[in-house]
CSV table of C-alpha atoms in Angstrom, one decimal:
chain,number,residue,atom,x,y,z
A,7,MET,CA,-10.0,-21.2,25.3
A,8,HIS,CA,-6.7,-19.9,24.0
A,9,GLY,CA,-5.5,-23.4,23.4
A,10,VAL,CA,-8.3,-24.0,21.0
A,11,LEU,CA,-7.6,-20.6,19.3
A,12,ASP,CA,-3.9,-21.4,19.0
A,13,GLN,CA,-4.7,-24.8,17.4
A,14,ALA,CA,-7.1,-23.1,15.0
A,15,LYS,CA,-4.5,-20.5,14.1
A,16,LYS,CA,-1.9,-23.2,13.4
A,17,THR,CA,-4.4,-25.1,11.2
A,18,VAL,CA,-5.0,-21.9,9.2
A,19,GLN,CA,-1.3,-21.3,9.0
A,20,ASP,CA,-0.7,-24.8,7.7
A,21,ILE,CA,-3.5,-24.4,5.1
A,22,TYR,CA,-3.1,-20.8,4.0
A,23,GLY,CA,0.5,-19.8,4.9
A,24,ASP,CA,2.0,-20.5,1.5
A,25,TYR,CA,-1.0,-18.9,-0.2
A,26,VAL,CA,-0.6,-15.6,1.7
A,27,LYS,CA,3.2,-15.6,1.3
A,28,GLU,CA,2.7,-16.1,-2.5
A,29,LYS,CA,0.4,-13.1,-2.6
A,30,ILE,CA,2.2,-10.6,-0.4
A,31,GLY,CA,5.6,-12.1,0.1
A,32,SER,CA,7.5,-10.9,3.1
A,33,GLN,CA,6.6,-7.3,2.6
A,34,MET,CA,5.5,-5.3,5.7
A,35,VAL,CA,1.7,-4.7,5.5
A,36,ASP,CA,1.1,-1.1,6.4
A,37,LEU,CA,-2.7,-1.4,6.5
A,38,LEU,CA,-5.2,-4.2,6.5
A,39,LEU,CA,-8.6,-2.9,5.3
A,40,LEU,CA,-11.5,-5.1,6.3
A,41,THR,CA,-14.4,-4.2,4.0
A,42,SER,CA,-18.0,-4.2,4.9
A,43,THR,CA,-21.3,-4.7,3.0
A,44,PHE,CA,-22.5,-1.1,2.7
A,45,SER,CA,-23.6,-1.2,-0.9
A,46,GLU,CA,-25.0,-4.8,-0.7
A,47,SER,CA,-27.0,-3.7,2.4
A,48,LYS,CA,-28.2,-0.6,0.6
A,49,TYR,CA,-26.5,1.8,3.1
A,50,SER,CA,-24.4,3.3,0.3
A,51,SER,CA,-23.7,3.2,-3.4
A,52,GLU,CA,-20.7,1.2,-4.6
A,53,GLU,CA,-19.0,4.4,-5.6
A,54,LYS,CA,-19.6,6.0,-2.2
A,55,GLU,CA,-18.5,2.9,-0.4
A,56,VAL,CA,-15.2,2.9,-2.3
A,57,ASP,CA,-14.8,6.6,-1.6
A,58,LEU,CA,-15.3,6.0,2.1
A,59,TYR,CA,-12.6,3.4,2.2
A,60,ILE,CA,-10.2,5.7,0.3
A,61,ASN,CA,-11.0,8.5,2.7
A,62,ARG,CA,-10.0,6.4,5.7
A,63,VAL,CA,-6.9,5.0,4.0
A,64,LEU,CA,-5.7,8.5,3.1
A,65,ASP,CA,-6.2,9.5,6.7
A,66,SER,CA,-4.2,6.5,8.0
A,67,VAL,CA,-1.2,5.9,5.8
A,68,SER,CA,0.9,7.6,3.1
A,69,SER,CA,1.2,6.9,-0.6
A,70,GLY,CA,3.5,4.1,-1.3
A,71,SER,CA,2.3,2.0,1.6
A,72,LEU,CA,1.2,-1.6,1.2
A,73,ILE,CA,-2.5,-2.0,1.6
A,74,VAL,CA,-4.1,-5.4,1.9
A,75,ILE,CA,-7.8,-5.6,1.4
A,76,LYS,CA,-9.6,-8.5,3.0
A,77,GLU,CA,-13.2,-8.6,1.7
A,78,HIS,CA,-16.1,-9.2,4.0
A,79,PRO,CA,-17.4,-12.7,3.1
A,80,ARG,CA,-20.7,-11.2,1.8
A,81,ASN,CA,-19.0,-8.3,-0.1
A,82,SER,CA,-19.0,-8.1,-3.8
A,83,SER,CA,-15.6,-8.3,-5.6
A,84,ASN,CA,-16.8,-5.3,-7.7
A,85,VAL,CA,-16.3,-2.9,-4.7
A,86,SER,CA,-12.9,-4.4,-3.8
A,87,ASN,CA,-11.7,-4.3,-7.4
A,88,LEU,CA,-12.8,-0.7,-7.8
A,89,LEU,CA,-11.1,0.2,-4.6
A,90,LYS,CA,-7.9,-1.7,-5.5
A,91,TYR,CA,-7.6,0.2,-8.8
A,92,LYS,CA,-8.3,3.6,-7.3
A,93,LEU,CA,-5.7,3.0,-4.6
A,94,LEU,CA,-3.1,1.8,-7.2
A,95,ASN,CA,-3.8,5.1,-9.1
A,96,LEU,CA,-3.1,7.0,-5.9
A,97,GLY,CA,0.3,5.4,-5.6
A,98,PHE,CA,-0.4,2.7,-3.0
A,99,LYS,CA,0.8,-0.9,-3.3
A,100,VAL,CA,-2.3,-3.0,-3.0
A,101,TYR,CA,-3.2,-6.6,-2.7
A,102,CYS,CA,-6.8,-7.7,-2.5
A,103,PHE,CA,-7.8,-11.1,-1.0
A,104,ASN,CA,-10.9,-11.7,-2.9
A,105,ASP,CA,-10.6,-15.5,-2.5
A,106,GLN,CA,-14.0,-16.5,-1.0
A,107,ASP,CA,-12.5,-19.4,1.0
A,108,PHE,CA,-9.8,-17.2,2.6
A,109,ASN,CA,-12.3,-14.4,3.3
A,110,PHE,CA,-14.6,-16.8,5.3
A,111,ILE,CA,-11.7,-17.4,7.8
A,112,PRO,CA,-12.3,-15.2,10.8
A,113,ILE,CA,-9.9,-12.4,11.2
A,114,GLU,CA,-8.6,-13.6,14.6
A,115,LEU,CA,-7.4,-16.7,12.8
A,116,SER,CA,-5.9,-15.1,9.7
A,117,ILE,CA,-4.4,-11.9,11.2
A,118,GLY,CA,-1.2,-13.8,12.1
A,119,LEU,CA,-0.6,-14.5,8.4
A,120,ILE,CA,-0.9,-10.9,7.3
A,121,LYS,CA,0.7,-9.2,10.3
A,122,PRO,CA,-0.4,-5.6,9.5
A,123,ASN,CA,0.8,-2.5,11.3
A,124,LEU,CA,-2.8,-1.2,11.4
A,125,VAL,CA,-6.3,-2.6,10.8
A,126,VAL,CA,-9.1,-0.4,9.6
A,127,SER,CA,-12.6,-1.8,9.8
A,128,PHE,CA,-16.1,-0.5,9.7
A,129,THR,CA,-18.9,-1.6,12.0
A,130,SER,CA,-17.3,-5.0,12.3
A,131,SER,CA,-17.5,-7.7,15.0
A,132,ALA,CA,-13.9,-8.4,13.9
A,133,THR,CA,-12.9,-5.4,16.0
A,134,ILE,CA,-14.1,-7.2,19.2
A,135,ALA,CA,-12.2,-10.4,18.3
A,136,LEU,CA,-9.0,-8.5,17.5
A,137,ALA,CA,-9.3,-6.5,20.8
A,138,LEU,CA,-9.8,-9.8,22.8
A,139,PHE,CA,-7.2,-12.0,21.2
A,140,GLU,CA,-4.6,-9.9,19.4
A,141,ASP,CA,-2.4,-6.9,20.2
A,142,VAL,CA,-2.9,-5.0,17.0
A,143,LYS,CA,-3.5,-1.3,16.4
A,144,GLN,CA,-7.0,-0.7,15.0
A,145,ILE,CA,-9.1,2.1,13.7
A,146,PRO,CA,-12.7,0.8,14.0
A,147,ILE,CA,-14.5,4.1,14.8
A,148,HIS,CA,-14.8,6.8,12.2
A,149,PRO,CA,-15.9,10.5,12.5
A,150,GLU,CA,-19.6,11.1,12.2
A,151,GLN,CA,-19.1,13.7,9.5
A,152,VAL,CA,-17.2,11.2,7.4
A,153,LEU,CA,-20.0,8.6,7.8
A,154,ARG,CA,-22.6,11.3,6.9
A,155,LYS,CA,-20.7,12.1,3.7
A,156,PHE,CA,-20.6,8.5,2.4
A,157,ILE,CA,-23.6,6.6,3.9
A,158,PHE,CA,-27.2,7.2,2.8
A,159,SER,CA,-29.0,9.5,5.2
A,160,GLU,CA,-31.6,6.9,6.1
A,161,SER,CA,-28.9,4.5,7.3
A,162,VAL,CA,-26.3,6.8,8.9
A,163,ASP,CA,-27.9,7.2,12.3
A,164,SER,CA,-28.0,3.4,12.9
A,165,MET,CA,-24.3,3.2,11.8
A,166,ILE,CA,-23.4,5.9,14.3
A,167,ASP,CA,-25.4,4.1,17.0
A,168,TYR,CA,-23.5,0.9,16.2
A,169,GLN,CA,-20.2,2.7,16.6
A,170,ILE,CA,-21.4,3.9,20.1
A,171,ILE,CA,-22.1,0.2,21.0
A,172,LEU,CA,-18.8,-0.9,19.6
A,173,THR,CA,-16.9,1.8,21.5
A,174,ASP,CA,-18.6,0.7,24.7
A,175,SER,CA,-17.6,-2.9,24.1
A,176,LEU,CA,-14.0,-1.9,23.3
A,177,LEU,CA,-13.8,0.1,26.5
A,178,ARG,CA,-15.0,-2.9,28.5
A,179,ILE,CA,-12.3,-5.1,26.9
A,180,LYS,CA,-9.6,-2.5,27.6
A,181,GLY,CA,-10.8,-2.1,31.1
A,182,GLY,CA,-9.9,-5.7,31.8
A,183,TRP,CA,-13.1,-7.6,30.8
A,184,LEU,CA,-13.0,-11.1,32.3
A,185,GLY,CA,-16.3,-12.4,31.0
A,186,GLY,CA,-18.4,-11.3,34.0
A,187,GLN,CA,-20.7,-9.0,32.1
A,188,ALA,CA,-22.1,-8.7,28.6
A,189,ILE,CA,-19.4,-7.4,26.3
A,190,TRP,CA,-22.0,-6.2,23.8
A,191,SER,CA,-24.9,-4.2,25.2
A,192,ARG,CA,-27.1,-1.3,24.1
A,193,ARG,CA,-26.6,2.1,25.7
A,194,THR,CA,-29.6,3.4,27.4
A,195,ASP,CA,-28.5,7.0,28.1
């Protein structure tokens, strides 16, 4: 399987390598932020979604850091653009990949082009792919009180439940998952 993955990565490198280098150059990417679809899914307002991302960035890296935003393929550019300008005003260097073609490339294929020190994601299956195929530091789980502050109350419990399921899956991977059991399962306790 890794042979196929390696070939796919090479193809993505051949197609998008110059594009990414043109956008971010050879700068060290301190944080790659993978956006979600909270406002599109009616889990949050656009403003609260942007504020959630800013909260997590401020908790993860210092001002002056290079932040690269990779939009979720179904995310609106409005959220990413608002986020970009707010982060710029806070003193961060920011590049936003809001190119629809690039954003449809799975993260496990495009991560090698960006080479971030840290990936921050939210309720994302990309977390599983990165844990399986890449050795990259991630922050995929966020404090409940933070989610309750930025996600609408009728949606927050399902997001917290999702994080529990995601945590279970990551623990299975880190425990040496070899494909013998389901990686994604619901907790029953």
